[in-house]
Structures are given as structure tokens and as C-alpha cells.
Short mmCIF file of C-alpha atoms and ligand atoms in Angstrom, two decimals:
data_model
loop_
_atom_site.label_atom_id
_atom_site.label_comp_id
_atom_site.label_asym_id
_atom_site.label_seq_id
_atom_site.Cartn_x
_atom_site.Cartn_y
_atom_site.Cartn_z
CA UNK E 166 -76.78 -69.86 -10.14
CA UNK E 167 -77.69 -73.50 -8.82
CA UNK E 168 -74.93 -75.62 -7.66
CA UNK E 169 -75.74 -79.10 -8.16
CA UNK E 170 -73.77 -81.46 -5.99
CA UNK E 171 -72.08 -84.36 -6.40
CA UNK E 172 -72.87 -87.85 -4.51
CA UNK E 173 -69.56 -87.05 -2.49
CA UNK E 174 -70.80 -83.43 -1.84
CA UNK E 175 -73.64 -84.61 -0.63
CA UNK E 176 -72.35 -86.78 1.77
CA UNK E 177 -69.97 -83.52 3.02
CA UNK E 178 -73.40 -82.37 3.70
CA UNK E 179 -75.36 -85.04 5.36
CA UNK E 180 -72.78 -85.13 7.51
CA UNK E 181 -72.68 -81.46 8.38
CA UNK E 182 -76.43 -81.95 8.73
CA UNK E 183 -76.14 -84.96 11.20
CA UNK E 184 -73.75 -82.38 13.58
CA UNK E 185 -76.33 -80.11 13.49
CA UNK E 186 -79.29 -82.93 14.49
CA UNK E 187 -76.86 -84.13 17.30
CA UNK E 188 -76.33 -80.66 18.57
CA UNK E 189 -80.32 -79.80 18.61
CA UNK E 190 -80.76 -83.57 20.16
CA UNK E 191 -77.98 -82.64 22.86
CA UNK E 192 -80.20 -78.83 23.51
CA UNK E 193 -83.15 -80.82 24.04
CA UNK E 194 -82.37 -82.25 27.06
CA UNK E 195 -81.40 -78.64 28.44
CA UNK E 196 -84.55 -76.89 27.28
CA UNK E 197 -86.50 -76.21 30.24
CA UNK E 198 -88.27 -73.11 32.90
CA UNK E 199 -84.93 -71.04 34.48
CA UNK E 200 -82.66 -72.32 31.52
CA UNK E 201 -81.48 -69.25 29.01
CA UNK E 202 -80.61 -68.91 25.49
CA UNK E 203 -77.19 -67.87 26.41
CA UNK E 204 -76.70 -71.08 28.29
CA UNK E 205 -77.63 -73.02 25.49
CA UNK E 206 -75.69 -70.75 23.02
CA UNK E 207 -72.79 -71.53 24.87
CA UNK E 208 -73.09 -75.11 24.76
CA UNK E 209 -74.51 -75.38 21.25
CA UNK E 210 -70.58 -73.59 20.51
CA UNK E 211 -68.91 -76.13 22.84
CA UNK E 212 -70.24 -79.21 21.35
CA UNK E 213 -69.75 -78.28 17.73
CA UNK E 214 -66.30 -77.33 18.14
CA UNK E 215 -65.66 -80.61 20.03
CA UNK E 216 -67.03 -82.15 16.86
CA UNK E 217 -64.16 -80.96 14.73
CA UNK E 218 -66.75 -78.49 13.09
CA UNK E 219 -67.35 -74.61 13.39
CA UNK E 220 -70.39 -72.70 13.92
CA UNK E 221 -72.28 -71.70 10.78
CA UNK E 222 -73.51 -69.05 12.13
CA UNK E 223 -71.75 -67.39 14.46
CA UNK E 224 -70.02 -64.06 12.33
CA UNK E 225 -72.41 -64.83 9.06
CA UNK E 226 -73.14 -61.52 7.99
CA UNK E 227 -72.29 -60.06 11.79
CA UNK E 228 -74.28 -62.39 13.39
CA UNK E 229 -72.96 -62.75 16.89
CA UNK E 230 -73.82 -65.99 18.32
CA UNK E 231 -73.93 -69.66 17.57
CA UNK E 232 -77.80 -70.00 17.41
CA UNK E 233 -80.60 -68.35 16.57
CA UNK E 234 -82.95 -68.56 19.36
CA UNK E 235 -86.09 -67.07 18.63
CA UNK E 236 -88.76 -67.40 21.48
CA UNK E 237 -92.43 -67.24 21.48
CA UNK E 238 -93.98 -64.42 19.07
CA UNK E 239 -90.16 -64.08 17.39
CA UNK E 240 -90.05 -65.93 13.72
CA UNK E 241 -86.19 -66.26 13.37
CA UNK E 242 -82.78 -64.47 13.78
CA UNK E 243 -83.48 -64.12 17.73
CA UNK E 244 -80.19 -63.11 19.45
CA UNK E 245 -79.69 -65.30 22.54
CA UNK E 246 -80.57 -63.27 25.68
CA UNK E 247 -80.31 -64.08 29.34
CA UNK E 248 -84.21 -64.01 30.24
CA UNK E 249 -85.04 -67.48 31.46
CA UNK E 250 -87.30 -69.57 29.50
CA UNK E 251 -90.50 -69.77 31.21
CA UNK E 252 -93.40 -73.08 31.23
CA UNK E 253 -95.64 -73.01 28.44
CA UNK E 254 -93.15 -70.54 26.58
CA UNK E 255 -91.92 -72.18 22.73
CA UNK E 256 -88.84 -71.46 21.56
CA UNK E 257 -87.32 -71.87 17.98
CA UNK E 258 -83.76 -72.71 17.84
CA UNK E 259 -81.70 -72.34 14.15
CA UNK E 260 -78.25 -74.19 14.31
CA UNK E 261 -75.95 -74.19 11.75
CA UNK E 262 -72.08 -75.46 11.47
CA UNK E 263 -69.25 -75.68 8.77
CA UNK E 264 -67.84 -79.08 8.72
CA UNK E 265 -64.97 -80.28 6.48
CA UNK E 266 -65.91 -77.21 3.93
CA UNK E 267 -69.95 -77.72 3.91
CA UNK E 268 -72.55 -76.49 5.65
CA UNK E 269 -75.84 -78.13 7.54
CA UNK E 270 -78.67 -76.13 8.87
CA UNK E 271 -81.46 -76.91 10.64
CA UNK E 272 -84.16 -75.40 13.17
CA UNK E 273 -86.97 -76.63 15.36
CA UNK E 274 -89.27 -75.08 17.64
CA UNK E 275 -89.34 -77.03 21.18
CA UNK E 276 -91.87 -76.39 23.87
CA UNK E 277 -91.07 -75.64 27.33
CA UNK E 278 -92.90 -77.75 29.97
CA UNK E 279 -96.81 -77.61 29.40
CA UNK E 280 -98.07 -75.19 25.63
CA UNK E 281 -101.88 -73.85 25.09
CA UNK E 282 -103.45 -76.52 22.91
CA UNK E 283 -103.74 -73.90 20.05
CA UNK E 284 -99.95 -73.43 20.00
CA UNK E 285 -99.15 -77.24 20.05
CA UNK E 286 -101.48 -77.19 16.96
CA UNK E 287 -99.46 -74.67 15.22
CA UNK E 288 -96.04 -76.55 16.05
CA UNK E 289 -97.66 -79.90 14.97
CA UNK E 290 -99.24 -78.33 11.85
CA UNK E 291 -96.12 -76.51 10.94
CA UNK E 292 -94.01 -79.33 10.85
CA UNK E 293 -96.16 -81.57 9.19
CA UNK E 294 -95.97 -78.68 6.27
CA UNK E 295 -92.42 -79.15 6.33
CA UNK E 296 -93.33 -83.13 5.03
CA UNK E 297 -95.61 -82.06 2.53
CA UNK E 298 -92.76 -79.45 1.21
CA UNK E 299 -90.06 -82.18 1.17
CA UNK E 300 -92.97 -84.50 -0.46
CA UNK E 301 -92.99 -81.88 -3.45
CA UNK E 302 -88.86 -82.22 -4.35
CA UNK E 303 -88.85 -84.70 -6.69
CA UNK E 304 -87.63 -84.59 -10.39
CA UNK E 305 -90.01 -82.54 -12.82
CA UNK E 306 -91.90 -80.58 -10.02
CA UNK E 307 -90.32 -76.91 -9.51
CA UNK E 308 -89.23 -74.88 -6.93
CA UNK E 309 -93.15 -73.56 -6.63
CA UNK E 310 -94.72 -76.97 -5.86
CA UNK E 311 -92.82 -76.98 -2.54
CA UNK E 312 -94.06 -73.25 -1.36
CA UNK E 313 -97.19 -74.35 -2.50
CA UNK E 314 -98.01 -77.71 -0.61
CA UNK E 315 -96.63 -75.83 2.24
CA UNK E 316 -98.89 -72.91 2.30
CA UNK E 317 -101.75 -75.10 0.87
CA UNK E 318 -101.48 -76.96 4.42
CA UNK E 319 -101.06 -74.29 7.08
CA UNK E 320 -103.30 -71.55 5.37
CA UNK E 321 -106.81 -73.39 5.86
CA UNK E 322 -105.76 -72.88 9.60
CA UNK E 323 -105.63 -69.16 9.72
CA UNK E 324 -102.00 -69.25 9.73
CA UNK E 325 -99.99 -66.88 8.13
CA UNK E 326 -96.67 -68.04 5.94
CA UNK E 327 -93.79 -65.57 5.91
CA UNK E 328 -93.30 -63.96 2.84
CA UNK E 329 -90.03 -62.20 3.20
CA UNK E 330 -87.81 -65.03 4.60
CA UNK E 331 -87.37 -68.42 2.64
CA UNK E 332 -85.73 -71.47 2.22
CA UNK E 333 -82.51 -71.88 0.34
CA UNK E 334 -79.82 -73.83 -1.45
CA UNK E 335 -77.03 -75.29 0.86
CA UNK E 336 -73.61 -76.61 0.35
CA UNK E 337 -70.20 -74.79 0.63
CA UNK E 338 -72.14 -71.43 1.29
CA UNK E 339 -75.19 -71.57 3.56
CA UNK E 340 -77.01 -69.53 1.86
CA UNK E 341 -77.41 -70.54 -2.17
CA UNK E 342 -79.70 -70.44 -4.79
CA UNK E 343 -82.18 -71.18 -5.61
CA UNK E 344 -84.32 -69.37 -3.00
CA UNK E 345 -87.70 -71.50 -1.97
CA UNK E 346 -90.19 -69.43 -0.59
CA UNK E 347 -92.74 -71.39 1.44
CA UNK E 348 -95.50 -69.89 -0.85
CA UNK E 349 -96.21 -70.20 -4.09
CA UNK E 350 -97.83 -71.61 -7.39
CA UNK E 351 -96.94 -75.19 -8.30
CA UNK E 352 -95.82 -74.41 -12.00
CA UNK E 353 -93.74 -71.85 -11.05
CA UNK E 354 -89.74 -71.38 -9.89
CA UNK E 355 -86.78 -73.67 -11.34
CA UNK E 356 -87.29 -77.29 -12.43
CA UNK E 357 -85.57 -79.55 -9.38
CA UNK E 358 -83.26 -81.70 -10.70
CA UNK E 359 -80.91 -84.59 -8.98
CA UNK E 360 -77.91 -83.02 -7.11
CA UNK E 361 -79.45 -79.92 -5.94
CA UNK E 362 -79.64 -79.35 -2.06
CA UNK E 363 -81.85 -77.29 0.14
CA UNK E 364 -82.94 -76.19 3.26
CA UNK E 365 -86.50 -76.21 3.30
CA UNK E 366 -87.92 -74.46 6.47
CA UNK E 367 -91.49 -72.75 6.66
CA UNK E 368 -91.90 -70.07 9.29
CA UNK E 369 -95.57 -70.25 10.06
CA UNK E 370 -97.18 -67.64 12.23
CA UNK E 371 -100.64 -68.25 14.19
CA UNK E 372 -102.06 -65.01 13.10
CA UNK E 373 -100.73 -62.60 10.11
CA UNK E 374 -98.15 -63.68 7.94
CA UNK E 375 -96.92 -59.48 8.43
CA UNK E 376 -93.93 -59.45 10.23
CA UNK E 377 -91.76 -56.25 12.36
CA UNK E 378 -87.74 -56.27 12.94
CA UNK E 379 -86.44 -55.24 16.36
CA UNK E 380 -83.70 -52.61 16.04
CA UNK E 381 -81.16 -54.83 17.00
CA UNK E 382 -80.97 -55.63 13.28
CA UNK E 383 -81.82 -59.39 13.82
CA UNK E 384 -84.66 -60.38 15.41
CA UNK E 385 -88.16 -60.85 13.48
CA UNK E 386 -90.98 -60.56 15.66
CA UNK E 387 -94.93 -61.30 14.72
CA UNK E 388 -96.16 -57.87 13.87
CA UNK E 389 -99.27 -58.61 16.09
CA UNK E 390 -97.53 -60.69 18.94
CA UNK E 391 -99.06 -63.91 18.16
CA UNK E 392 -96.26 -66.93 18.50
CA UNK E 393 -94.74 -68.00 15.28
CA UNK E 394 -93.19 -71.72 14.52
CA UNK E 395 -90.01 -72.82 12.41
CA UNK E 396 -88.92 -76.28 11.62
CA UNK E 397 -86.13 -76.99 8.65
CA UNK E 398 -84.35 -80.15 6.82
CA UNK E 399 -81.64 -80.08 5.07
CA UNK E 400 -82.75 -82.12 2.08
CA UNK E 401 -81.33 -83.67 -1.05
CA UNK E 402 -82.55 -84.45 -4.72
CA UNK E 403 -81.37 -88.01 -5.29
CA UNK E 404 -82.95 -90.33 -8.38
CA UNK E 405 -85.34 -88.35 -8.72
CA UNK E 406 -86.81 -88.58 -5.17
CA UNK E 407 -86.30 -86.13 -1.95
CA UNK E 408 -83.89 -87.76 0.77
CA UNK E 409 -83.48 -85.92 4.12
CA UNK E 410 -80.20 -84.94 5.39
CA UNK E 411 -80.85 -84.02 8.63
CA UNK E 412 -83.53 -85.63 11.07
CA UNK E 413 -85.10 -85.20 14.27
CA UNK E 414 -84.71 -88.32 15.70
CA UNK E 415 -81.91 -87.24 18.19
CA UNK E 416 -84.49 -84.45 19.29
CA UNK E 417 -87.00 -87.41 20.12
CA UNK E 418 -84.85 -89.87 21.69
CA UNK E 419 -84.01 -86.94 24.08
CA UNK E 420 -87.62 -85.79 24.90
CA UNK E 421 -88.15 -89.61 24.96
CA UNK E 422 -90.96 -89.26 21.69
CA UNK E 423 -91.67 -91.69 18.98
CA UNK E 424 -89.68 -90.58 15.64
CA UNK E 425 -93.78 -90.07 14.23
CA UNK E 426 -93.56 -88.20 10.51
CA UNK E 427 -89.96 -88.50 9.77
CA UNK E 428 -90.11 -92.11 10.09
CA UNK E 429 -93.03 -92.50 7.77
CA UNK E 430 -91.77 -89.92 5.67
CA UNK E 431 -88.82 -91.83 5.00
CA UNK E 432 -90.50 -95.32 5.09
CA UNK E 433 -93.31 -94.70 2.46
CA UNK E 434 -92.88 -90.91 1.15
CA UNK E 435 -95.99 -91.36 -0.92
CA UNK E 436 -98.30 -90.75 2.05
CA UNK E 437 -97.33 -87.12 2.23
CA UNK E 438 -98.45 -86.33 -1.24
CA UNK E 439 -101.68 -84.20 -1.89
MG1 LIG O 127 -81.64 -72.60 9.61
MG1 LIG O 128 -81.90 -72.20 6.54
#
């Protein structure tokens, strides 16, 4: 069942949300060849305790760390490891916390030092999906229109779009309904309607959309190797029109990068319609 939140809720969340954006903006800075995911695990923990907050997901369903750190050809749910983070490798880090009873969640995929061109493309084209989805959460669209402006954006590049993992609802669980796949027809799913809340968060791979699980349980891998890219808001529906949550701009400021879509997303929305 849909929880719809209240204006105060909401603000519970955008605030959880904002943690989470500081905490990515403070592991940006720290990204780089030599540095590890357990490093940055360990950090990520620090900093969101020091914040008054806990870790979203550190013991969700037995997960055992803070973040999800999911490099290269892995989609999501990578366990932090102590293998260094090598130039030109990308590496998709999922951070969520519980603050004051709500949750925020949020993920982007950062490059180390130099990328191929073809994988910038994927990042770049990935994210800009993640507009067009948030584009498509207004009143009267459903759940469908946002799977579908994603996949309608990504797919004419050979990408592939996870089937099996989705977006979701997001408030005093992290994980609520309604599930929004980042696929789909636009007529199809539940009507959005003001209060809901979710994380939307494609998981676009450069080749097949097939995907393997290591046997650690956790991590999702490419099932032919090729790297795979994951960028999420935390988004609510508010008179009618999307408003994002979360935001990138401490990830910018600390790789020193102009604030680029979000800023015109939020400035004039109706440029990301199709
Ligand atoms: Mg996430
Ligand atoms: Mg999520």
C-alpha cells in the first residue's frame, strides 16, 4: 500500500536526503587511484553518525556495511572491499541513512581519474535518464510514464535497463511501495498523486540489461562484464509537479563542476519533457 506523506513528512525526508547528498559530496573529495571502498565505508559511517543520523543501510536485510559500493561492471549491492580503486575505474556508491525516523537514499556513479569516452557516455546518458524519469512524476501520469521516459532514453544507445531491480517508495521504511521499475509503458502502474515519495534510480548497463549475483548474496554484476551506471533522487510529488529531495550539487562543488541538469531541472522542468 502507498503511503502518501504529509508536507511535514516530507520535510523529515528532504532532510534525510540532504545527509545523504552531504555525505556523497564529502566521498567525492576522497574518490581517487590507491583509495578503497572500505576507507570510504568507514568514513561514509563516521560522518553520518556525527550528523545525529544512522546508516540506512548498514544491517537492512543483513547488509553489512554503510554503502553500497559497486565498482566497474557491478550494478548495485557491491560489498566494500579493500582492492584499491584504480584510474579510469567508475565506481557507484548507494548511501542511505535514518534521520529523526525517515529515510533518504541516494547513489551516484563517480569516475576515478581519466574514463574511456564510451563509459563517460554511459554515466552522462544515464543520469540524464534519471531527469527525464523525474520529468514524468507529475499528477495524472502513472508509475509507467517514469520507467518509460527512462528506458525510452538509454535504449536507442544499446544500453540495457535492469529489469529485476527498481526504484521505490521512501519514507519511514526505505523500501515502500509502490515499486518503479525503470521500464515500462506510459499508461501503465498507479496514478501519482501529491504526497507520494520515491527514489527513482535507473541502473543502466552498456551492454545487456541480463544481470549474474556473486555468491556473496549481494553483489550484482553485468552478466557479460561490461560496466554498468546508477544514479538516484529522492523525489517528491508536490502540487502536482516533481520536486527533488536530494541533489548533487555537494558532489559538484567537490569535483569543482558546474551543477549542469539539476540546476535546469529545477529552474525550468519543462525542458526535460519528451
Ligand atoms: Mg539507493
Ligand atoms: Mg533506492
Amino acid at each position: 500500500m502507498i503511503q502518501y506523506k504529509t508536507k511535514e513528512e516530507i520535510e523529515k525526508i528532504r532532510k534525510a536526503a540532504l545527509l545523504v547528498s552531504k555525505t556523497l559530496g564529502m566521498l567525492a573529495k576522497e574518490i581517487k587511484p590507491g583509495v578503497t571502498g572500505l576507507q570510504l565505508d568507514k568514513l561514509a559511517e563516521e560522518f553520518i553518525r556525527d550528523h545525529g543520523a544512522k546508516p540506512g543501510f548498514l544491517g537492512l536485510y543483513g547488509f553489512p556495511n554503510t554503502l553500497c559500493i559497486s565498482p566497474n561492471e557491478q550494478v548495485v549491492h557491491g560489498i566494500p572491499t579493500d582492492r584499491p580503486f584504480e584510474e579510469g575505474d567508475i565506481v557507484s556508491i548507494d548511501c542511505g541513512v535514518l534521520l529523526d525516523g525517515y529515510y533518504g537514499d541516494q547513489a551516484y556513479t563517480f569516475t576515478v581519474g581519466e574514463v574511456k569516452p564510451e563509459v563517460q557516455k554511459l554515466l552522462d546518458i544515464t543520469k540524464e535518464s534519471l531527469y527525464r524519469g523525474i520529468a514524468k512524476m507529475k499528477r495524472g501520469n502513472r508509475v509507467g510514464h517514469i520507467g518509460h521516459a527512462i528506458q525510452n532514453h538509454v535504449e536507442p544507445h544499446g544500453y540495457g535497463v535492469v529489469r529485476e531491480l527498481v526504484g521505490h517508495g521512501l519514507g519511514r521504511t526505505m523500501h515502500e511501495d509502490p515499486q518503479v521499475p525503470n521500464y515500462g509503458r506510459p499508461g501503465s502502474g498507479k496514478k501519482l498523486k501529491d504526497g507520494l515519495v520515491l527514489a527513482i534510480e535507473p541502473m543502466i548497463n552498456m551492454g545487456t540489461h541480463r544481470i549474474i549475483q556473486y555468491p556473496d548474496g549481494w553483489t550484482i554484476k553485468t552478466a557479460d562484464g561490461l560496466p554498468s551506471a546508477h544514479f538516484e533522487h529522492d523525489v517528491a510529488l508536490i502540487n502536482g509537479k516533481p520536486e527533488i529531495l536530494s541533489t548533487f550539487y555537494y558532489i559538484y562543488e567537490a569535483l569543482g563542476l558546474p551543477l549542469g541538469e539539476e540546476d535546469e531541472f529545477r529552474r525550468n522542468p519543462d525542458k526535460w519533457k519528451m
